[in-house]
mmCIF file of N, CA and C in Angstrom:
data_model
loop_
_atom_site.group_PDB
_atom_site.id
_atom_site.type_symbol
_atom_site.label_atom_id
_atom_site.label_comp_id
_atom_site.label_asym_id
_atom_site.label_seq_id
_atom_site.Cartn_x
_atom_site.Cartn_y
_atom_site.Cartn_z
ATOM 1 N N MET A 1 82.185 -46.586 -10.640
ATOM 2 C CA MET A 1 81.323 -47.555 -11.268
ATOM 3 C C MET A 1 82.162 -48.663 -11.860
ATOM 4 N N ALA A 2 81.720 -49.882 -11.669
ATOM 5 C CA ALA A 2 82.431 -51.033 -12.204
ATOM 6 C C ALA A 2 82.255 -51.082 -13.716
ATOM 7 N N GLY A 3 83.326 -51.409 -14.416
ATOM 8 C CA GLY A 3 83.247 -51.566 -15.859
ATOM 9 C C GLY A 3 83.316 -50.262 -16.635
ATOM 10 N N THR A 4 83.371 -49.120 -15.943
ATOM 11 C CA THR A 4 83.454 -47.832 -16.637
ATOM 12 C C THR A 4 84.901 -47.397 -16.656
ATOM 13 N N SER A 5 85.401 -47.133 -17.839
ATOM 14 C CA SER A 5 86.778 -46.641 -17.925
ATOM 15 C C SER A 5 86.747 -45.200 -18.405
ATOM 16 N N LYS A 6 87.499 -44.374 -17.747
ATOM 17 C CA LYS A 6 87.579 -42.967 -18.121
ATOM 18 C C LYS A 6 88.854 -42.770 -18.922
ATOM 19 N N LYS A 7 88.715 -42.195 -20.122
ATOM 20 C CA LYS A 7 89.874 -41.966 -20.965
ATOM 21 C C LYS A 7 90.679 -40.797 -20.414
ATOM 22 N N PRO A 8 92.012 -40.946 -20.357
ATOM 23 C CA PRO A 8 92.831 -39.819 -19.920
ATOM 24 C C PRO A 8 92.894 -38.752 -21.003
ATOM 25 N N GLY A 9 93.277 -37.555 -20.619
ATOM 26 C CA GLY A 9 93.432 -36.474 -21.592
ATOM 27 C C GLY A 9 92.209 -35.605 -21.684
ATOM 28 N N THR A 10 92.082 -34.915 -22.808
ATOM 29 C CA THR A 10 90.999 -33.971 -23.025
ATOM 30 C C THR A 10 89.694 -34.707 -23.257
ATOM 31 N N PRO A 11 88.620 -34.320 -22.558
ATOM 32 C CA PRO A 11 87.329 -34.975 -22.777
ATOM 33 C C PRO A 11 86.823 -34.747 -24.196
ATOM 34 N N GLU A 12 85.990 -35.667 -24.667
ATOM 35 C CA GLU A 12 85.409 -35.547 -25.999
ATOM 36 C C GLU A 12 83.906 -35.546 -25.889
ATOM 37 N N ASP A 13 83.239 -34.872 -26.850
ATOM 38 C CA ASP A 13 81.788 -34.913 -26.895
ATOM 39 C C ASP A 13 81.352 -36.201 -27.596
ATOM 40 N N ARG A 14 80.062 -36.385 -27.775
ATOM 41 C CA ARG A 14 79.551 -37.620 -28.376
ATOM 42 C C ARG A 14 80.045 -37.851 -29.793
ATOM 43 N N ALA A 15 80.367 -36.771 -30.500
ATOM 44 C CA ALA A 15 80.850 -36.898 -31.875
ATOM 45 C C ALA A 15 82.360 -37.125 -31.933
ATOM 46 N N GLY A 16 83.013 -37.179 -30.777
ATOM 47 C CA GLY A 16 84.448 -37.413 -30.743
ATOM 48 C C GLY A 16 85.294 -36.162 -30.851
ATOM 49 N N HIS A 17 84.670 -34.989 -30.798
ATOM 50 C CA HIS A 17 85.417 -33.733 -30.847
ATOM 51 C C HIS A 17 85.958 -33.408 -29.462
ATOM 52 N N LYS A 18 87.147 -32.862 -29.426
ATOM 53 C CA LYS A 18 87.748 -32.470 -28.148
ATOM 54 C C LYS A 18 86.916 -31.365 -27.504
ATOM 55 N N THR A 19 86.649 -31.488 -26.231
ATOM 56 C CA THR A 19 85.890 -30.496 -25.487
ATOM 57 C C THR A 19 86.860 -29.452 -24.936
ATOM 58 N N ILE A 20 86.488 -28.199 -25.033
ATOM 59 C CA ILE A 20 87.327 -27.119 -24.528
ATOM 60 C C ILE A 20 86.980 -26.895 -23.062
ATOM 61 N N VAL A 21 87.957 -27.132 -22.193
ATOM 62 C CA VAL A 21 87.718 -27.018 -20.760
ATOM 63 C C VAL A 21 88.829 -26.220 -20.088
ATOM 64 N N GLY A 22 88.512 -25.702 -18.914
ATOM 65 C CA GLY A 22 89.453 -25.088 -18.002
ATOM 66 C C GLY A 22 90.497 -24.181 -18.626
ATOM 67 N N PRO A 23 91.782 -24.538 -18.463
ATOM 68 C CA PRO A 23 92.872 -23.674 -18.937
ATOM 69 C C PRO A 23 92.829 -23.419 -20.442
ATOM 70 N N GLN A 24 92.386 -24.399 -21.211
ATOM 71 C CA GLN A 24 92.300 -24.213 -22.664
ATOM 72 C C GLN A 24 91.248 -23.156 -22.992
ATOM 73 N N ARG A 25 90.122 -23.205 -22.326
ATOM 74 C CA ARG A 25 89.074 -22.199 -22.538
ATOM 75 C C ARG A 25 89.570 -20.819 -22.140
ATOM 76 N N GLU A 26 90.287 -20.754 -21.021
ATOM 77 C CA GLU A 26 90.829 -19.471 -20.561
ATOM 78 C C GLU A 26 91.779 -18.877 -21.602
ATOM 79 N N LEU A 27 92.652 -19.711 -22.165
ATOM 80 C CA LEU A 27 93.588 -19.236 -23.177
ATOM 81 C C LEU A 27 92.852 -18.761 -24.422
ATOM 82 N N LEU A 28 91.865 -19.508 -24.886
ATOM 83 C CA LEU A 28 91.083 -19.081 -26.047
ATOM 84 C C LEU A 28 90.379 -17.756 -25.774
ATOM 85 N N ASP A 29 89.817 -17.620 -24.583
ATOM 86 C CA ASP A 29 89.162 -16.358 -24.219
ATOM 87 C C ASP A 29 90.148 -15.194 -24.303
ATOM 88 N N GLN A 30 91.385 -15.411 -23.857
ATOM 89 C CA GLN A 30 92.381 -14.346 -23.877
ATOM 90 C C GLN A 30 92.840 -14.030 -25.298
ATOM 91 N N LEU A 31 92.967 -15.045 -26.132
ATOM 92 C CA LEU A 31 93.396 -14.818 -27.513
ATOM 93 C C LEU A 31 92.331 -14.123 -28.336
ATOM 94 N N LEU A 32 91.076 -14.461 -28.071
ATOM 95 C CA LEU A 32 89.986 -13.970 -28.904
ATOM 96 C C LEU A 32 89.182 -12.866 -28.238
ATOM 97 N N ASP A 33 89.721 -12.284 -27.174
ATOM 98 C CA ASP A 33 89.002 -11.184 -26.532
ATOM 99 C C ASP A 33 89.019 -9.968 -27.446
ATOM 100 N N LYS A 34 88.459 -8.898 -26.980
ATOM 101 C CA LYS A 34 88.276 -7.725 -27.822
ATOM 102 C C LYS A 34 89.581 -7.207 -28.428
ATOM 103 N N TRP A 35 90.703 -7.290 -27.690
ATOM 104 C CA TRP A 35 91.940 -6.675 -28.151
ATOM 105 C C TRP A 35 93.058 -7.668 -28.453
ATOM 106 N N GLY A 36 93.021 -8.855 -27.882
ATOM 107 C CA GLY A 36 94.128 -9.802 -28.011
ATOM 108 C C GLY A 36 94.521 -10.116 -29.434
ATOM 109 N N HIS A 37 93.558 -10.523 -30.253
ATOM 110 C CA HIS A 37 93.890 -10.895 -31.634
ATOM 111 C C HIS A 37 94.338 -9.681 -32.456
ATOM 112 N N LEU A 38 93.798 -8.504 -32.155
ATOM 113 C CA LEU A 38 94.219 -7.297 -32.878
ATOM 114 C C LEU A 38 95.654 -6.906 -32.513
ATOM 115 N N LEU A 39 95.996 -7.067 -31.234
ATOM 116 C CA LEU A 39 97.367 -6.783 -30.803
ATOM 117 C C LEU A 39 98.350 -7.747 -31.457
ATOM 118 N N LEU A 40 97.997 -9.020 -31.473
ATOM 119 C CA LEU A 40 98.886 -10.005 -32.079
ATOM 120 C C LEU A 40 99.084 -9.724 -33.566
ATOM 121 N N ALA A 41 98.010 -9.366 -34.249
ATOM 122 C CA ALA A 41 98.117 -9.043 -35.677
ATOM 123 C C ALA A 41 99.038 -7.837 -35.883
ATOM 124 N N ALA A 42 98.881 -6.804 -35.073
ATOM 125 C CA ALA A 42 99.721 -5.605 -35.195
ATOM 126 C C ALA A 42 101.182 -5.941 -34.925
ATOM 127 N N LEU A 43 101.431 -6.754 -33.913
ATOM 128 C CA LEU A 43 102.813 -7.071 -33.551
ATOM 129 C C LEU A 43 103.448 -8.075 -34.504
ATOM 130 N N CYS A 44 102.636 -8.847 -35.224
ATOM 131 C CA CYS A 44 103.187 -9.723 -36.267
ATOM 132 C C CYS A 44 103.764 -8.893 -37.407
ATOM 133 N N ARG A 45 103.185 -7.732 -37.652
ATOM 134 C CA ARG A 45 103.690 -6.870 -38.727
ATOM 135 C C ARG A 45 105.023 -6.240 -38.353
ATOM 136 N N GLN A 46 105.116 -5.765 -37.111
ATOM 137 C CA GLN A 46 106.370 -5.154 -36.637
ATOM 138 C C GLN A 46 106.259 -4.852 -35.152
ATOM 139 N N PRO A 47 107.412 -4.748 -34.467
ATOM 140 C CA PRO A 47 107.379 -4.345 -33.047
ATOM 141 C C PRO A 47 106.790 -2.950 -32.929
ATOM 142 N N ARG A 48 106.136 -2.697 -31.806
ATOM 143 C CA ARG A 48 105.496 -1.393 -31.599
ATOM 144 C C ARG A 48 105.713 -0.936 -30.157
ATOM 145 N N ARG A 49 105.724 0.361 -30.006
ATOM 146 C CA ARG A 49 105.708 0.959 -28.667
ATOM 147 C C ARG A 49 104.254 1.036 -28.204
ATOM 148 N N PHE A 50 104.090 1.216 -26.917
ATOM 149 C CA PHE A 50 102.758 1.245 -26.313
ATOM 150 C C PHE A 50 101.863 2.272 -27.001
ATOM 151 N N ASN A 51 102.350 3.514 -27.141
ATOM 152 C CA ASN A 51 101.508 4.566 -27.722
ATOM 153 C C ASN A 51 101.196 4.327 -29.191
ATOM 154 N N GLU A 52 102.095 3.660 -29.902
ATOM 155 C CA GLU A 52 101.805 3.300 -31.289
ATOM 156 C C GLU A 52 100.640 2.319 -31.340
ATOM 157 N N LEU A 53 100.669 1.351 -30.433
ATOM 158 C CA LEU A 53 99.570 0.382 -30.368
ATOM 159 C C LEU A 53 98.264 1.072 -29.984
ATOM 160 N N LYS A 54 98.352 1.983 -29.035
ATOM 161 C CA LYS A 54 97.147 2.697 -28.595
ATOM 162 C C LYS A 54 96.526 3.492 -29.745
ATOM 163 N N ARG A 55 97.370 4.125 -30.552
ATOM 164 C CA ARG A 55 96.857 4.875 -31.711
ATOM 165 C C ARG A 55 96.285 3.937 -32.773
ATOM 166 N N GLU A 56 96.929 2.811 -32.972
ATOM 167 C CA GLU A 56 96.491 1.876 -34.016
ATOM 168 C C GLU A 56 95.166 1.192 -33.660
ATOM 169 N N LEU A 57 94.984 0.894 -32.392
ATOM 170 C CA LEU A 57 93.765 0.201 -31.959
ATOM 171 C C LEU A 57 92.749 1.231 -31.482
ATOM 172 N N ASP A 58 92.047 1.788 -32.420
ATOM 173 C CA ASP A 58 91.075 2.839 -32.146
ATOM 174 C C ASP A 58 90.069 2.387 -31.092
ATOM 175 N N GLY A 59 89.975 3.155 -30.036
ATOM 176 C CA GLY A 59 88.988 2.874 -29.003
ATOM 177 C C GLY A 59 89.522 2.135 -27.794
ATOM 178 N N VAL A 60 90.741 1.637 -27.852
ATOM 179 C CA VAL A 60 91.277 0.921 -26.696
ATOM 180 C C VAL A 60 91.700 1.937 -25.638
ATOM 181 N N THR A 61 91.379 1.627 -24.388
ATOM 182 C CA THR A 61 91.812 2.488 -23.289
ATOM 183 C C THR A 61 93.207 2.064 -22.850
ATOM 184 N N GLN A 62 93.882 2.953 -22.152
ATOM 185 C CA GLN A 62 95.218 2.630 -21.646
ATOM 186 C C GLN A 62 95.151 1.413 -20.735
ATOM 187 N N LYS A 63 94.141 1.359 -19.881
ATOM 188 C CA LYS A 63 93.994 0.237 -18.953
ATOM 189 C C LYS A 63 93.761 -1.082 -19.703
ATOM 190 N N SER A 64 92.863 -1.080 -20.686
ATOM 191 C CA SER A 64 92.583 -2.303 -21.456
ATOM 192 C C SER A 64 93.803 -2.763 -22.232
ATOM 193 N N LEU A 65 94.528 -1.815 -22.814
ATOM 194 C CA LEU A 65 95.724 -2.153 -23.575
ATOM 195 C C LEU A 65 96.791 -2.754 -22.655
ATOM 196 N N THR A 66 96.989 -2.144 -21.508
ATOM 197 C CA THR A 66 97.966 -2.653 -20.539
ATOM 198 C C THR A 66 97.599 -4.069 -20.107
ATOM 199 N N GLN A 67 96.334 -4.288 -19.777
ATOM 200 C CA GLN A 67 95.896 -5.610 -19.339
ATOM 201 C C GLN A 67 96.066 -6.660 -20.437
ATOM 202 N N ALA A 68 95.692 -6.318 -21.659
ATOM 203 C CA ALA A 68 95.808 -7.269 -22.773
ATOM 204 C C ALA A 68 97.278 -7.599 -23.044
ATOM 205 N N LEU A 69 98.138 -6.596 -23.045
ATOM 206 C CA LEU A 69 99.563 -6.841 -23.275
ATOM 207 C C LEU A 69 100.158 -7.710 -22.169
ATOM 208 N N ARG A 70 99.770 -7.473 -20.943
ATOM 209 C CA ARG A 70 100.274 -8.294 -19.828
ATOM 210 C C ARG A 70 99.819 -9.746 -19.957
ATOM 211 N N ARG A 71 98.557 -9.958 -20.361
ATOM 212 C CA ARG A 71 98.072 -11.342 -20.556
ATOM 213 C C ARG A 71 98.859 -12.034 -21.659
ATOM 214 N N LEU A 72 99.080 -11.330 -22.766
ATOM 215 C CA LEU A 72 99.825 -11.914 -23.881
ATOM 216 C C LEU A 72 101.276 -12.174 -23.498
ATOM 217 N N GLU A 73 101.857 -11.281 -22.718
ATOM 218 C CA GLU A 73 103.227 -11.474 -22.252
ATOM 219 C C GLU A 73 103.300 -12.661 -21.294
ATOM 220 N N ARG A 74 102.352 -12.756 -20.398
ATOM 221 C CA ARG A 74 102.308 -13.871 -19.432
ATOM 222 C C ARG A 74 102.193 -15.211 -20.148
ATOM 223 N N ASN A 75 101.461 -15.229 -21.255
ATOM 224 C CA ASN A 75 101.270 -16.458 -22.025
ATOM 225 C C ASN A 75 102.434 -16.755 -22.964
ATOM 226 N N GLY A 76 103.435 -15.882 -23.011
ATOM 227 C CA GLY A 76 104.612 -16.117 -23.834
ATOM 228 C C GLY A 76 104.425 -15.761 -25.294
ATOM 229 N N LEU A 77 103.397 -14.964 -25.609
ATOM 230 C CA LEU A 77 103.094 -14.621 -26.994
ATOM 231 C C LEU A 77 103.691 -13.283 -27.412
ATOM 232 N N VAL A 78 103.960 -12.447 -26.433
ATOM 233 C CA VAL A 78 104.506 -11.104 -26.654
ATOM 234 C C VAL A 78 105.621 -10.897 -25.650
ATOM 235 N N GLU A 79 106.668 -10.196 -26.073
ATOM 236 C CA GLU A 79 107.712 -9.833 -25.117
ATOM 237 C C GLU A 79 107.814 -8.326 -25.028
ATOM 238 N N ARG A 80 108.127 -7.875 -23.848
ATOM 239 C CA ARG A 80 108.263 -6.447 -23.540
ATOM 240 C C ARG A 80 109.742 -6.161 -23.400
ATOM 241 N N ARG A 81 110.214 -5.111 -24.083
ATOM 242 C CA ARG A 81 111.629 -4.773 -24.032
ATOM 243 C C ARG A 81 111.773 -3.299 -23.708
ATOM 244 N N VAL A 82 112.558 -3.000 -22.690
ATOM 245 C CA VAL A 82 112.843 -1.609 -22.335
ATOM 246 C C VAL A 82 113.970 -1.140 -23.240
ATOM 247 N N LEU A 83 113.730 -0.044 -23.946
ATOM 248 C CA LEU A 83 114.718 0.503 -24.878
ATOM 249 C C LEU A 83 115.690 1.407 -24.132
ATOM 250 N N PRO A 84 116.972 1.300 -24.437
ATOM 251 C CA PRO A 84 117.991 2.090 -23.732
ATOM 252 C C PRO A 84 118.051 3.532 -24.253
ATOM 253 N N GLN A 85 117.113 4.327 -23.808
ATOM 254 C CA GLN A 85 117.092 5.734 -24.219
ATOM 255 C C GLN A 85 116.431 6.558 -23.129
ATOM 256 N N ARG A 86 116.517 7.847 -23.280
ATOM 257 C CA ARG A 86 115.880 8.783 -22.349
ATOM 258 C C ARG A 86 114.910 9.640 -23.123
ATOM 259 N N PRO A 87 113.684 9.820 -22.700
ATOM 260 C CA PRO A 87 113.088 9.078 -21.591
ATOM 261 C C PRO A 87 112.940 7.602 -21.953
ATOM 262 N N VAL A 88 112.774 6.806 -20.923
ATOM 263 C CA VAL A 88 112.666 5.361 -21.095
ATOM 264 C C VAL A 88 111.465 5.039 -21.982
ATOM 265 N N ALA A 89 111.676 4.144 -22.920
ATOM 266 C CA ALA A 89 110.595 3.704 -23.805
ATOM 267 C C ALA A 89 110.513 2.180 -23.752
ATOM 268 N N VAL A 90 109.324 1.666 -23.991
ATOM 269 C CA VAL A 90 109.092 0.225 -23.972
ATOM 270 C C VAL A 90 108.560 -0.187 -25.331
ATOM 271 N N GLU A 91 109.074 -1.290 -25.830
ATOM 272 C CA GLU A 91 108.641 -1.822 -27.114
ATOM 273 C C GLU A 91 108.088 -3.228 -26.891
ATOM 274 N N TYR A 92 107.043 -3.543 -27.626
ATOM 275 C CA TYR A 92 106.453 -4.878 -27.573
ATOM 276 C C TYR A 92 106.699 -5.553 -28.905
ATOM 277 N N ARG A 93 107.029 -6.843 -28.851
ATOM 278 C CA ARG A 93 107.248 -7.596 -30.079
ATOM 279 C C ARG A 93 106.669 -8.989 -29.911
ATOM 280 N N ILE A 94 106.349 -9.584 -31.037
ATOM 281 C CA ILE A 94 105.789 -10.927 -31.054
ATOM 282 C C ILE A 94 106.913 -11.927 -30.744
ATOM 283 N N THR A 95 106.603 -13.002 -30.045
ATOM 284 C CA THR A 95 107.576 -14.062 -29.795
ATOM 285 C C THR A 95 107.404 -15.150 -30.865
ATOM 286 N N PRO A 96 108.331 -16.080 -30.943
ATOM 287 C CA PRO A 96 108.145 -17.192 -31.881
ATOM 288 C C PRO A 96 106.837 -17.956 -31.625
ATOM 289 N N LEU A 97 106.479 -18.134 -30.371
ATOM 290 C CA LEU A 97 105.207 -18.798 -30.049
ATOM 291 C C LEU A 97 104.029 -17.964 -30.541
ATOM 292 N N GLY A 98 104.074 -16.666 -30.320
ATOM 293 C CA GLY A 98 103.008 -15.779 -30.793
ATOM 294 C C GLY A 98 102.893 -15.784 -32.304
ATOM 295 N N ARG A 99 104.024 -15.884 -32.981
ATOM 296 C CA ARG A 99 104.027 -15.888 -34.444
ATOM 297 C C ARG A 99 103.274 -17.105 -34.993
ATOM 298 N N THR A 100 103.207 -18.203 -34.233
ATOM 299 C CA THR A 100 102.479 -19.392 -34.710
ATOM 300 C C THR A 100 100.989 -19.125 -34.861
ATOM 301 N N LEU A 101 100.491 -18.041 -34.295
ATOM 302 C CA LEU A 101 99.071 -17.684 -34.418
ATOM 303 C C LEU A 101 98.785 -16.849 -35.658
ATOM 304 N N GLU A 102 99.822 -16.396 -36.338
ATOM 305 C CA GLU A 102 99.635 -15.519 -37.496
ATOM 306 C C GLU A 102 98.782 -16.203 -38.575
ATOM 307 N N GLU A 103 99.098 -17.430 -38.927
ATOM 308 C CA GLU A 103 98.354 -18.120 -39.990
ATOM 309 C C GLU A 103 96.899 -18.402 -39.600
ATOM 310 N N PRO A 104 96.636 -18.988 -38.417
ATOM 311 C CA PRO A 104 95.218 -19.222 -38.093
ATOM 312 C C PRO A 104 94.400 -17.933 -38.004
ATOM 313 N N PHE A 105 94.990 -16.854 -37.487
ATOM 314 C CA PHE A 105 94.258 -15.593 -37.417
ATOM 315 C C PHE A 105 94.035 -15.013 -38.807
ATOM 316 N N SER A 106 95.004 -15.181 -39.697
ATOM 317 C CA SER A 106 94.855 -14.722 -41.074
ATOM 318 C C SER A 106 93.709 -15.472 -41.756
ATOM 319 N N ILE A 107 93.628 -16.752 -41.517
ATOM 320 C CA ILE A 107 92.545 -17.563 -42.085
ATOM 321 C C ILE A 107 91.195 -17.077 -41.547
ATOM 322 N N LEU A 108 91.132 -16.794 -40.255
ATOM 323 C CA LEU A 108 89.888 -16.312 -39.653
ATOM 324 C C LEU A 108 89.494 -14.949 -40.220
ATOM 325 N N ARG A 109 90.477 -14.041 -40.395
ATOM 326 C CA ARG A 109 90.177 -12.733 -40.982
ATOM 327 C C ARG A 109 89.684 -12.881 -42.419
ATOM 328 N N SER A 110 90.305 -13.783 -43.173
ATOM 329 C CA SER A 110 89.866 -14.024 -44.559
ATOM 330 C C SER A 110 88.455 -14.584 -44.588
ATOM 331 N N TRP A 111 88.160 -15.488 -43.673
ATOM 332 C CA TRP A 111 86.816 -16.063 -43.612
ATOM 333 C C TRP A 111 85.790 -14.966 -43.358
ATOM 334 N N THR A 112 86.096 -14.063 -42.421
ATOM 335 C CA THR A 112 85.129 -12.999 -42.122
ATOM 336 C C THR A 112 84.930 -12.090 -43.328
ATOM 337 N N ALA A 113 86.005 -11.795 -44.050
ATOM 338 C CA ALA A 113 85.879 -10.946 -45.240
ATOM 339 C C ALA A 113 85.068 -11.652 -46.322
ATOM 340 N N ASP A 114 85.332 -12.939 -46.527
ATOM 341 C CA ASP A 114 84.641 -13.697 -47.573
ATOM 342 C C ASP A 114 83.160 -13.915 -47.268
ATOM 343 N N HIS A 115 82.823 -14.058 -45.995
ATOM 344 C CA HIS A 115 81.457 -14.435 -45.623
ATOM 345 C C HIS A 115 80.635 -13.312 -45.014
ATOM 346 N N LEU A 116 81.222 -12.133 -44.876
ATOM 347 C CA LEU A 116 80.496 -11.021 -44.265
ATOM 348 C C LEU A 116 79.183 -10.698 -44.986
ATOM 349 N N PRO A 117 79.130 -10.643 -46.322
ATOM 350 C CA PRO A 117 77.851 -10.342 -46.971
ATOM 351 C C PRO A 117 76.750 -11.352 -46.608
ATOM 352 N N GLU A 118 77.108 -12.627 -46.556
ATOM 353 C CA GLU A 118 76.125 -13.651 -46.188
ATOM 354 C C GLU A 118 75.685 -13.510 -44.734
ATOM 355 N N VAL A 119 76.650 -13.253 -43.862
ATOM 356 C CA VAL A 119 76.323 -13.052 -42.444
ATOM 357 C C VAL A 119 75.416 -11.840 -42.283
ATOM 358 N N GLU A 120 75.701 -10.766 -43.005
ATOM 359 C CA GLU A 120 74.865 -9.566 -42.907
ATOM 360 C C GLU A 120 73.448 -9.840 -43.385
ATOM 361 N N ARG A 121 73.280 -10.667 -44.425
ATOM 362 C CA ARG A 121 71.932 -11.041 -44.883
ATOM 363 C C ARG A 121 71.193 -11.809 -43.785
ATOM 364 N N HIS A 122 71.891 -12.708 -43.125
ATOM 365 C CA HIS A 122 71.272 -13.462 -42.027
ATOM 366 C C HIS A 122 70.894 -12.535 -40.869
ATOM 367 N N ARG A 123 71.768 -11.614 -40.544
ATOM 368 C CA ARG A 123 71.474 -10.658 -39.474
ATOM 369 C C ARG A 123 70.232 -9.841 -39.801
ATOM 370 N N GLU A 124 70.183 -9.354 -41.033
ATOM 371 C CA GLU A 124 69.047 -8.534 -41.453
ATOM 372 C C GLU A 124 67.740 -9.328 -41.369
ATOM 373 N N ALA A 125 67.761 -10.560 -41.852
ATOM 374 C CA ALA A 125 66.568 -11.409 -41.794
ATOM 375 C C ALA A 125 66.181 -11.677 -40.339
ATOM 376 N N PHE A 126 67.148 -11.947 -39.507
ATOM 377 C CA PHE A 126 66.878 -12.204 -38.090
ATOM 378 C C PHE A 126 66.262 -10.975 -37.442
ATOM 379 N N ASP A 127 66.869 -9.804 -37.697
ATOM 380 C CA ASP A 127 66.397 -8.559 -37.082
ATOM 381 C C ASP A 127 64.989 -8.180 -37.569
ATOM 382 N N GLN A 128 64.616 -8.661 -38.744
ATOM 383 C CA GLN A 128 63.271 -8.380 -39.253
ATOM 384 C C GLN A 128 62.245 -9.408 -38.782
ATOM 385 N N GLY A 129 62.660 -10.285 -37.902
ATOM 386 C CA GLY A 129 61.719 -11.232 -37.300
ATOM 387 C C GLY A 129 61.759 -12.624 -37.873
ATOM 388 N N ALA A 130 62.493 -12.832 -38.937
ATOM 389 C CA ALA A 130 62.558 -14.162 -39.546
ATOM 390 C C ALA A 130 63.402 -15.111 -38.701
ATOM 391 N N GLY A 131 64.144 -14.575 -37.735
ATOM 392 C CA GLY A 131 65.025 -15.418 -36.930
ATOM 393 C C GLY A 131 64.390 -15.897 -35.649
ATOM 394 N N SER A 132 63.112 -15.628 -35.445
ATOM 395 C CA SER A 132 62.481 -16.071 -34.205
ATOM 396 C C SER A 132 62.300 -17.573 -34.224
ATOM 397 N N LEU A 133 62.169 -18.158 -33.051
ATOM 398 C CA LEU A 133 61.993 -19.595 -32.938
ATOM 399 C C LEU A 133 60.696 -20.030 -33.620
ATOM 400 N N HIS A 134 60.745 -21.159 -34.279
ATOM 401 C CA HIS A 134 59.571 -21.674 -35.017
ATOM 402 C C HIS A 134 58.675 -22.464 -34.128
#
């Protein structure tokens, strides 16, 4: 179209907020999936072996844990280190890039703790029918 200029970079919505698209959305999905943020929080505290993580994350299956750790490792947020012992053991630790997520995740956890009572009141009202469309 003549006279239409497309801005380079990340698209914005009408309010000027950056739109989450493609690879950025994929990364957010991986960070905020069921286990990703919990793994990062655990590894920010200290390096852990696979079975330690499995015990700490109640309910995670071996397959889900393996997949989540591989995604985090692929993204450069976690590193896997083979320990020189018999039998062979593997340790996972947070990388400097992964550590940059510690503060934003801490803020999110604090927000959930601070606002959970209000959210629960909204849930209860919604579940009792007050949340239906008007």
